[in-house]
Amino acid sequence: MRKFYQILIFFISSTILFGQANKKITGPEKQKNFLKQIWGKESILPDEHRRISASLESLTKTYNNTREDILWQTFGPSPATYNKKVFFPNAKTQNASGRIRDIAVDVQKIDEFDTGIRVLSATGGIFGVSEISIGGGLSLVHSFNLSKSLPAIFTSAFAFHPYKKGLILVGSGEPFITCGQGLFRSVDNGETWNQVEMDLHFRYPCLIHKIFFDPVVPNVVHATTSNGYMKSEDEGLSWNKYSDNIDMTGLVQDKNSWSTLYCAGGNGQLYVSYDNGDNWNTVASNLPLNESYHSALAIDPVYSNRLYVFMSNKDNRTLGLFKSIDKGNSFTTCTFNGGPMVDMHWSQGYYNNVVEVSPIDNEVVFAGAGNYLRSSNTTDYQAVDPHHADQHAIVFDSKGTMYLGNDGGLFTSTDNGITYSGKYNIFPTMQFYHAGVSRGNPNYMSGGTQDNGTVYRNNEGWYTLLNGDGTSGCAHHDIPNKMYGSDNSGQLRYSNDGGRNWATDIDICWGKYMFVESEKSNVVSGPNSLLAYCERDVFRQIGSTWSKITPTSMAGTIQYITVSNKSSTASRANIYLSIEHADPNFRIAVRRRDGDSWSTRGNTNGLPNDTYYRIFPHPYKFDVAYLICLSTPASGFGNKVFKTDNAGLSWTNITGNMPNVPLTCLAAHPQNDNILMVGTAGFGFLESIDGGTSWNTSNEGTAVSTIVSGIDVIDSTSRNGSVHLIAYTLGNSFIKRHWPNVFVNNIDQYEEKAANRMEIINTAQSGNYQIHFTHDKKETITINAISSNGQIIKTQKSIIYPGNSDIELDLSSASYGLYVVQTIYSDNSTVTRKLIHNQ
């Protein structure tokens, strides 16, 4: 039953799981590597997807509905404005959102403000556009989501019934990237969705390349899939396959003879049907058969004998753009600037390949690949600036406006494709791989994205550098104006003025896959340093100086890095690395805060050995951290989440009732260790309020198929007592929500006012204790350790700051027993805590 996935998997499997993740890669290859890390495989196939979805639906709610009223909200970008100070100042680019796979226009409108425009993003779902006139020729433009309950993770093509409002069909998967879960159908404008079985033998095709309702007989739907041409005669409820079992990538209908259809196989074979798809014949032509992997089709809306085929070869480069004037029986090769057609597909032709004829002037033809071409005579083509690379969809509405969908979003043209506007490019569909939010000002953040380079936010809004594909980014925790971003080439850039200007840092990882992470210490007297890793080494920047902190390179490629909190008097934090290695004993490396040496093996005792891991430190407790197991191996049932109280020396299983779902990240609540939030790879969020015993879905307000790349916790306890989550996603931009602590508290200091909260925490070091303060101002305090007979055995002065501060108390030379820890503030007020010293 899995034969129908082989075509796309051929492309995907060329990159070894994990092993190529840190080599210089570009475009779709990077996205495939990311998915392999979190899924552990090329795709989440339909059977497994249904199993995971059913297991999540079966979870019993363990808290009341008031928590369900807390909604995730879009934080942006939607879109990001292009910063022309850094790259290409003369570029026409205005803004960027995320990759658009398909476009529909003149759709049945929901209300008076609906424009009838719909876009299908790669991983963000379906969006519509509304426009409200405010006078003076100005208007307000907004997007609205029609697919928050759509289970499909990646999407490729969609169709809207021409007359029945709310009837939508969506095909899943994405060419060159991953297989999908087949076809989905909605009859209520996306409120609910049902998975549709297509052909008897190929129920859920890996890819659905093209799909549309027949404009003359709208109960008929045509689709080309990775398993051939399929047809429905009942509005998409049931299907039959009418063609050979080949990857059918192109599909067009003759507007002058509606029963005539053409299909193009990925191998370059052209097919024709004269009875609306019931019977098909091969067209004998001079196209380069069996040299192609993807073929896009277009037909002239005036002269039906004119056909165009844009083909990429087996290396995914341009094979040629071909024109026929005799209904495909013979073709001539089109030219570029009067010469041979150069490579326009950039080794990713199965991913971006489209051709279209203008209905305004049929002598004008467009061809989209990595680049974008336009011809005014149908045969010779010139490059046109489409505002962004990687073209996927071209359509015209009934008024003659052209819509172009590419990796930067949606752009429109009213002059037949010469110039473009980003007016309607307002979708929250940016695909983030990694990002970091500043604790000093959570309005400042930076991240690395697919297609749109470094994307960042400051108090003025969202911006993008558009420097290719980004890999990672962060904003400094203490100095929000300091931002960082890295790209596929290993280039690191930084800004010292909140993103207005950017400079290039020393090339410590040039030519390598690079990630950056700002240390997350609660100390502001000395700014936190920046960490970076590439391949098998970690580097640390203090000031402007970089140093390598892995004297001996890791045994395998580093896949992930996180850093714990540290005290105001310490120079080190715990650093956790996830390592790609065949031997599970080497898959976690830790540099603990009590030294400079790395523990590179033996950190996985008690963990399943058929998966990889990521570790997420507690927001402030030095040696408390949580570990998630990636992918969905056989061991995943009952082995998904673990906790350590000693910096990874031992692990406790806190999986509880969590299903075997692919996880990506975890956050712990700073006010209550029992409240945990995990992000998944295509199934949204899960939350526990009892320390991991039971888990519940937590997708209110966001898409159920969200790929969560990471979560940052914003702790505003000292200011207003609130905690927020900011999550960055692969396709839904940044989203945020309030994260209340509405249950029984697990630490007693929250009974006091926020200005004087103090907590004593055991650490992994013998005789060493962490004192955590939540305070409202900077001041000098005195800390006394008092024995049971009233003797002060230790006293120390420290400075605490507004927000959170952490002090180390060393009682390693003191006798075991009961102590009172007393804090004296500058106004002579005191706070005391009991401490049982027995470690």
Short mmCIF file of C-alpha atoms in Angstrom, two decimals, residues 328-674:
data_model
loop_
_atom_site.label_atom_id
_atom_site.label_comp_id
_atom_site.label_asym_id
_atom_site.label_seq_id
_atom_site.Cartn_x
_atom_site.Cartn_y
_atom_site.Cartn_z
CA GLY A 328 1.10 19.22 -28.52
CA ASN A 329 2.02 17.16 -31.55
CA SER A 330 5.26 19.11 -31.94
CA PHE A 331 7.12 21.63 -29.83
CA THR A 332 9.70 24.36 -30.35
CA THR A 333 12.18 25.42 -27.71
CA CYS A 334 11.74 28.88 -26.21
CA THR A 335 14.69 31.20 -25.64
CA PHE A 336 16.00 33.54 -22.96
CA ASN A 337 17.10 37.00 -24.14
CA GLY A 338 17.51 35.59 -27.64
CA GLY A 339 19.78 32.75 -26.53
CA PRO A 340 19.45 29.31 -24.96
CA MET A 341 17.29 28.97 -21.87
CA VAL A 342 19.51 29.06 -18.79
CA ASP A 343 18.83 27.20 -15.55
CA MET A 344 15.91 28.89 -13.81
CA HIS A 345 15.05 26.11 -11.37
CA TRP A 346 18.21 26.18 -9.22
CA SER A 347 18.25 22.41 -8.59
CA GLN A 348 14.73 22.41 -7.14
CA GLY A 349 12.50 22.09 -10.19
CA TYR A 350 10.17 19.59 -8.54
CA TYR A 351 9.44 22.28 -5.96
CA ASN A 352 8.94 25.47 -7.98
CA ASN A 353 7.66 25.14 -11.54
CA VAL A 354 4.74 27.00 -13.10
CA VAL A 355 3.77 28.42 -16.51
CA GLU A 356 0.73 30.54 -17.45
CA VAL A 357 -0.67 32.52 -20.39
CA SER A 358 -2.16 35.96 -19.82
CA PRO A 359 -5.92 36.19 -20.54
CA ILE A 360 -5.44 39.93 -21.15
CA ASP A 361 -2.95 39.49 -23.97
CA ASN A 362 -2.32 35.92 -25.03
CA GLU A 363 1.03 36.90 -26.54
CA VAL A 364 2.25 37.37 -22.96
CA VAL A 365 3.41 34.20 -21.21
CA PHE A 366 4.87 33.78 -17.73
CA ALA A 367 7.21 31.05 -16.50
CA GLY A 368 8.07 30.75 -12.82
CA ALA A 369 10.84 28.70 -11.26
CA GLY A 370 13.51 29.92 -8.86
CA ASN A 371 13.53 32.99 -11.05
CA TYR A 372 10.58 34.54 -12.90
CA LEU A 373 10.32 35.05 -16.65
CA ARG A 374 7.99 36.99 -18.93
CA SER A 375 7.58 36.94 -22.69
CA SER A 376 5.70 39.42 -24.85
CA ASN A 377 5.88 37.24 -27.96
CA THR A 378 5.34 33.74 -26.49
CA THR A 379 8.81 32.47 -27.44
CA ASP A 380 11.59 34.71 -26.08
CA TYR A 381 11.69 35.43 -22.35
CA GLN A 382 13.20 38.04 -20.06
CA ALA A 383 13.69 38.06 -16.29
CA VAL A 384 11.28 40.23 -14.27
CA ASP A 385 11.61 41.17 -10.61
CA PRO A 386 8.72 39.39 -8.83
CA HIS A 387 9.76 40.67 -5.36
CA HIS A 388 10.87 37.23 -4.23
CA ALA A 389 12.36 33.97 -5.47
CA ASP A 390 10.76 30.54 -5.97
CA GLN A 391 7.49 30.87 -7.90
CA HIS A 392 4.63 28.42 -7.32
CA ALA A 393 1.31 29.83 -8.58
CA ILE A 394 0.02 32.33 -11.17
CA VAL A 395 -3.70 33.20 -11.61
CA PHE A 396 -5.79 36.05 -13.01
CA ASP A 397 -9.10 37.27 -11.66
CA SER A 398 -12.11 38.32 -13.72
CA LYS A 399 -10.95 41.97 -13.70
CA GLY A 400 -7.54 41.16 -15.16
CA THR A 401 -5.47 41.48 -11.99
CA MET A 402 -2.61 38.99 -11.85
CA TYR A 403 -1.72 37.14 -8.63
CA LEU A 404 1.70 35.61 -8.11
CA GLY A 405 2.46 33.23 -5.26
CA ASN A 406 6.05 32.57 -4.26
CA ASP A 407 8.22 31.95 -1.21
CA GLY A 408 7.74 35.56 -0.16
CA GLY A 409 3.96 35.44 -0.22
CA LEU A 410 1.34 36.98 -2.53
CA PHE A 411 2.04 39.77 -5.02
CA THR A 412 -0.39 41.38 -7.45
CA SER A 413 0.03 43.10 -10.79
CA THR A 414 -2.40 45.33 -12.68
CA ASP A 415 -0.12 45.84 -15.70
CA ASN A 416 0.02 42.25 -16.95
CA GLY A 417 2.96 41.14 -14.86
CA ILE A 418 5.43 44.00 -15.31
CA THR A 419 5.27 45.51 -11.82
CA TYR A 420 3.95 44.09 -8.57
CA SER A 421 2.43 45.23 -5.30
CA GLY A 422 2.57 43.57 -1.89
CA LYS A 423 -0.67 45.20 -0.74
CA TYR A 424 -2.40 41.88 -0.05
CA ASN A 425 0.68 40.11 1.28
CA ILE A 426 -0.50 40.17 4.89
CA PHE A 427 -0.47 36.54 5.97
CA PRO A 428 1.01 35.18 9.23
CA THR A 429 2.71 32.30 7.44
CA MET A 430 6.42 32.82 8.09
CA GLN A 431 8.33 29.57 8.62
CA PHE A 432 10.71 29.90 11.58
CA TYR A 433 13.33 27.27 12.36
CA HIS A 434 14.80 28.92 15.42
CA ALA A 435 14.32 32.22 17.22
CA GLY A 436 14.94 33.96 20.52
CA VAL A 437 13.00 36.61 22.44
CA SER A 438 14.70 39.16 24.67
CA ARG A 439 13.83 38.88 28.32
CA GLY A 440 14.66 42.56 28.73
CA ASN A 441 11.96 43.56 26.23
CA PRO A 442 9.76 40.79 24.76
CA ASN A 443 8.90 43.04 21.81
CA TYR A 444 12.44 42.39 20.57
CA MET A 445 13.18 39.07 18.91
CA SER A 446 15.06 37.60 15.98
CA GLY A 447 14.85 34.31 14.12
CA GLY A 448 15.97 32.30 11.12
CA THR A 449 13.34 31.43 8.53
CA GLN A 450 12.86 29.32 5.44
CA ASP A 451 12.97 31.54 2.34
CA ASN A 452 13.14 34.89 4.15
CA GLY A 453 16.47 34.93 5.98
CA THR A 454 16.72 36.71 9.32
CA VAL A 455 13.37 38.09 10.47
CA TYR A 456 13.28 40.31 13.53
CA ARG A 457 11.02 42.56 15.57
CA ASN A 458 11.53 45.79 17.50
CA ASN A 459 9.19 48.44 18.86
CA GLU A 460 8.55 49.69 15.33
CA GLY A 461 7.37 46.38 13.86
CA TRP A 462 8.59 43.34 11.93
CA TYR A 463 11.42 43.36 9.39
CA THR A 464 13.34 40.93 7.21
CA LEU A 465 16.84 40.99 5.78
CA LEU A 466 15.85 38.56 2.99
CA ASN A 467 19.37 37.15 3.10
CA GLY A 468 18.47 33.75 1.67
CA ASP A 469 17.47 30.99 4.06
CA GLY A 470 18.01 31.72 7.72
CA THR A 471 19.04 29.06 10.21
CA SER A 472 18.76 30.72 13.63
CA GLY A 473 18.48 34.00 15.47
CA CYS A 474 18.04 35.55 18.88
CA ALA A 475 17.81 38.84 20.70
CA HIS A 476 20.11 39.49 23.64
CA HIS A 477 18.40 38.81 26.95
CA ASP A 478 19.79 41.87 28.71
CA ILE A 479 20.30 44.30 25.84
CA PRO A 480 17.30 44.00 23.49
CA ASN A 481 18.92 46.19 20.82
CA LYS A 482 21.56 43.49 20.29
CA MET A 483 20.24 40.99 17.76
CA TYR A 484 21.80 38.09 15.89
CA GLY A 485 20.98 36.03 12.83
CA SER A 486 22.71 33.28 10.88
CA ASP A 487 22.11 31.84 7.42
CA ASN A 488 22.81 28.65 5.48
CA SER A 489 26.32 29.73 4.54
CA GLY A 490 27.35 30.00 8.18
CA GLN A 491 27.37 33.78 8.01
CA LEU A 492 26.60 35.48 11.34
CA ARG A 493 25.19 38.99 11.38
CA TYR A 494 24.46 41.24 14.31
CA SER A 495 22.77 44.54 15.08
CA ASN A 496 23.49 46.87 17.98
CA ASP A 497 20.58 49.22 17.32
CA GLY A 498 17.50 47.01 17.34
CA GLY A 499 17.83 45.87 13.73
CA ARG A 500 18.10 49.20 11.98
CA ASN A 501 21.63 48.42 10.87
CA TRP A 502 23.41 45.09 10.62
CA ALA A 503 27.06 44.08 10.35
CA THR A 504 28.89 40.85 9.62
CA ASP A 505 30.62 39.05 12.48
CA ILE A 506 33.79 36.98 12.25
CA ASP A 507 33.23 33.87 10.15
CA ILE A 508 33.71 31.19 12.81
CA CYS A 509 31.43 28.79 10.91
CA TRP A 510 31.75 29.93 7.33
CA GLY A 511 30.40 27.35 4.91
CA LYS A 512 28.76 25.36 7.71
CA TYR A 513 25.28 25.08 9.15
CA MET A 514 25.27 27.41 12.17
CA PHE A 515 22.99 28.10 15.14
CA VAL A 516 23.25 30.84 17.76
CA GLU A 517 21.83 31.00 21.28
CA SER A 518 21.99 33.78 23.86
CA GLU A 519 22.75 32.66 27.41
CA LYS A 520 19.67 32.96 29.59
CA SER A 521 21.10 34.05 32.91
CA ASN A 522 19.13 36.22 35.33
CA VAL A 523 22.16 38.48 35.76
CA VAL A 524 22.24 42.00 34.39
CA SER A 525 25.38 43.33 36.04
CA GLY A 526 27.46 41.62 33.35
CA PRO A 527 25.77 40.96 30.00
CA ASN A 528 25.24 37.37 28.98
CA SER A 529 27.44 35.94 26.28
CA LEU A 530 26.46 34.45 22.91
CA LEU A 531 26.92 30.81 22.04
CA ALA A 532 27.17 29.35 18.54
CA TYR A 533 27.63 25.84 17.24
CA CYS A 534 28.39 24.32 13.89
CA GLU A 535 29.23 20.75 13.04
CA ARG A 536 30.95 19.31 16.15
CA ASP A 537 32.08 22.41 18.04
CA VAL A 538 30.66 25.14 20.28
CA PHE A 539 31.94 28.71 20.38
CA ARG A 540 31.37 31.47 22.93
CA GLN A 541 31.49 35.20 22.38
CA ILE A 542 32.33 37.58 25.21
CA GLY A 543 32.40 41.18 24.05
CA SER A 544 33.60 40.91 20.47
CA THR A 545 35.91 37.95 21.04
CA TRP A 546 35.02 34.39 20.08
CA SER A 547 36.61 31.35 21.67
CA LYS A 548 36.07 27.66 21.12
CA ILE A 549 34.78 25.99 24.30
CA THR A 550 34.91 22.41 23.07
CA PRO A 551 38.63 21.54 23.43
CA THR A 552 37.85 18.19 21.86
CA SER A 553 35.20 18.12 19.15
CA MET A 554 32.03 16.17 19.85
CA ALA A 555 31.83 12.56 18.67
CA GLY A 556 28.97 13.46 16.31
CA THR A 557 27.27 16.42 14.70
CA ILE A 558 25.62 18.83 17.14
CA GLN A 559 21.89 19.09 16.49
CA TYR A 560 20.62 21.36 19.25
CA ILE A 561 21.87 23.52 22.11
CA THR A 562 20.23 24.97 25.22
CA VAL A 563 21.63 26.85 28.22
CA SER A 564 20.48 26.96 31.84
CA ASN A 565 20.12 29.93 34.13
CA LYS A 566 23.14 30.90 36.27
CA SER A 567 23.73 33.04 39.33
CA SER A 568 24.88 36.65 39.34
CA THR A 569 28.27 35.57 40.73
CA ALA A 570 28.89 32.60 38.39
CA SER A 571 30.66 32.60 35.05
CA ARG A 572 29.18 29.33 33.85
CA ALA A 573 25.79 27.83 33.13
CA ASN A 574 24.87 24.29 32.24
CA ILE A 575 25.13 23.78 28.47
CA TYR A 576 23.21 20.87 26.95
CA LEU A 577 23.96 19.51 23.49
CA SER A 578 21.98 17.04 21.40
CA ILE A 579 24.36 14.94 19.32
CA GLU A 580 23.81 12.87 16.19
CA HIS A 581 25.53 9.57 16.86
CA ALA A 582 24.83 5.89 16.18
CA ASP A 583 25.66 5.01 19.80
CA PRO A 584 22.95 6.34 22.18
CA ASN A 585 25.59 6.83 24.89
CA PHE A 586 26.98 9.78 22.90
CA ARG A 587 23.69 11.52 22.02
CA ILE A 588 23.79 13.99 24.92
CA ALA A 589 26.77 16.11 25.95
CA VAL A 590 26.73 18.39 29.00
CA ARG A 591 29.10 21.03 30.26
CA ARG A 592 28.00 21.51 33.84
CA ARG A 593 28.37 24.81 35.60
CA ASP A 594 30.97 23.55 38.08
CA GLY A 595 33.74 23.19 35.48
CA ASP A 596 35.02 23.58 31.93
CA SER A 597 35.05 19.91 30.97
CA TRP A 598 32.36 18.21 28.92
CA SER A 599 30.55 15.04 29.85
CA THR A 600 30.19 13.43 26.45
CA ARG A 601 28.89 9.96 27.23
CA GLY A 602 26.73 8.18 29.78
CA ASN A 603 24.17 11.02 29.99
CA THR A 604 21.35 8.91 28.53
CA ASN A 605 20.99 6.29 31.26
CA GLY A 606 17.34 5.33 31.63
CA LEU A 607 16.34 6.90 28.31
CA PRO A 608 15.04 5.02 25.24
CA ASN A 609 17.86 4.34 22.81
CA ASP A 610 15.98 4.34 19.48
CA THR A 611 15.49 8.09 19.26
CA TYR A 612 17.23 11.46 19.60
CA TYR A 613 16.68 14.02 22.33
CA ARG A 614 16.39 17.72 23.11
CA ILE A 615 16.84 19.24 26.57
CA PHE A 616 15.08 22.36 27.87
CA PRO A 617 16.27 23.94 31.13
CA HIS A 618 13.86 25.25 33.74
CA PRO A 619 13.27 29.02 33.43
CA TYR A 620 15.37 29.75 36.51
CA LYS A 621 16.29 26.62 38.51
CA PHE A 622 19.97 25.99 37.79
CA ASP A 623 20.03 22.21 37.51
CA VAL A 624 16.41 21.37 36.67
CA ALA A 625 15.78 20.49 33.04
CA TYR A 626 13.35 18.56 30.88
CA LEU A 627 14.13 16.17 28.05
CA ILE A 628 11.89 15.28 25.12
CA CYS A 629 12.30 12.32 22.78
CA LEU A 630 12.00 13.19 19.10
CA SER A 631 10.08 11.33 16.38
CA THR A 632 7.71 8.43 17.03
CA PRO A 633 9.77 5.27 17.58
CA ALA A 634 8.37 2.06 19.00
CA SER A 635 9.69 3.10 22.40
CA GLY A 636 7.71 6.35 22.21
CA PHE A 637 4.68 4.88 23.94
CA GLY A 638 5.27 5.93 27.53
CA ASN A 639 8.73 7.40 26.88
CA LYS A 640 8.33 10.97 25.62
CA VAL A 641 9.20 13.39 28.46
CA PHE A 642 11.77 13.16 31.26
CA LYS A 643 12.93 15.47 34.05
CA THR A 644 16.23 15.94 35.87
CA ASP A 645 16.97 17.76 39.13
CA ASN A 646 20.72 17.31 38.84
CA ALA A 647 21.74 18.65 35.43
CA GLY A 648 21.23 15.37 33.62
CA LEU A 649 23.00 12.98 35.98
CA SER A 650 19.73 11.05 36.21
CA TRP A 651 16.31 11.25 34.57
CA THR A 652 12.74 10.67 35.79
CA ASN A 653 10.00 9.70 33.34
CA ILE A 654 7.09 12.19 33.42
CA THR A 655 5.41 11.08 30.18
CA GLY A 656 2.14 10.13 31.88
CA ASN A 657 -0.66 9.59 29.37
CA MET A 658 1.04 11.46 26.50
CA PRO A 659 0.54 9.66 23.16
CA ASN A 660 3.46 8.76 20.92
CA VAL A 661 3.45 12.12 19.16
CA PRO A 662 6.49 13.84 17.56
CA LEU A 663 7.67 16.55 19.97
CA THR A 664 9.84 19.58 19.25
CA CYS A 665 10.14 21.68 22.41
CA LEU A 666 9.05 22.16 26.03
CA ALA A 667 8.48 25.02 28.46
CA ALA A 668 8.02 24.93 32.23
CA HIS A 669 5.94 27.51 34.08
CA PRO A 670 8.14 29.78 36.23
CA GLN A 671 5.53 29.98 39.01
CA ASN A 672 4.50 26.33 39.10
CA ASP A 673 6.60 23.33 38.11
CA ASN A 674 3.46 21.27 37.62
#
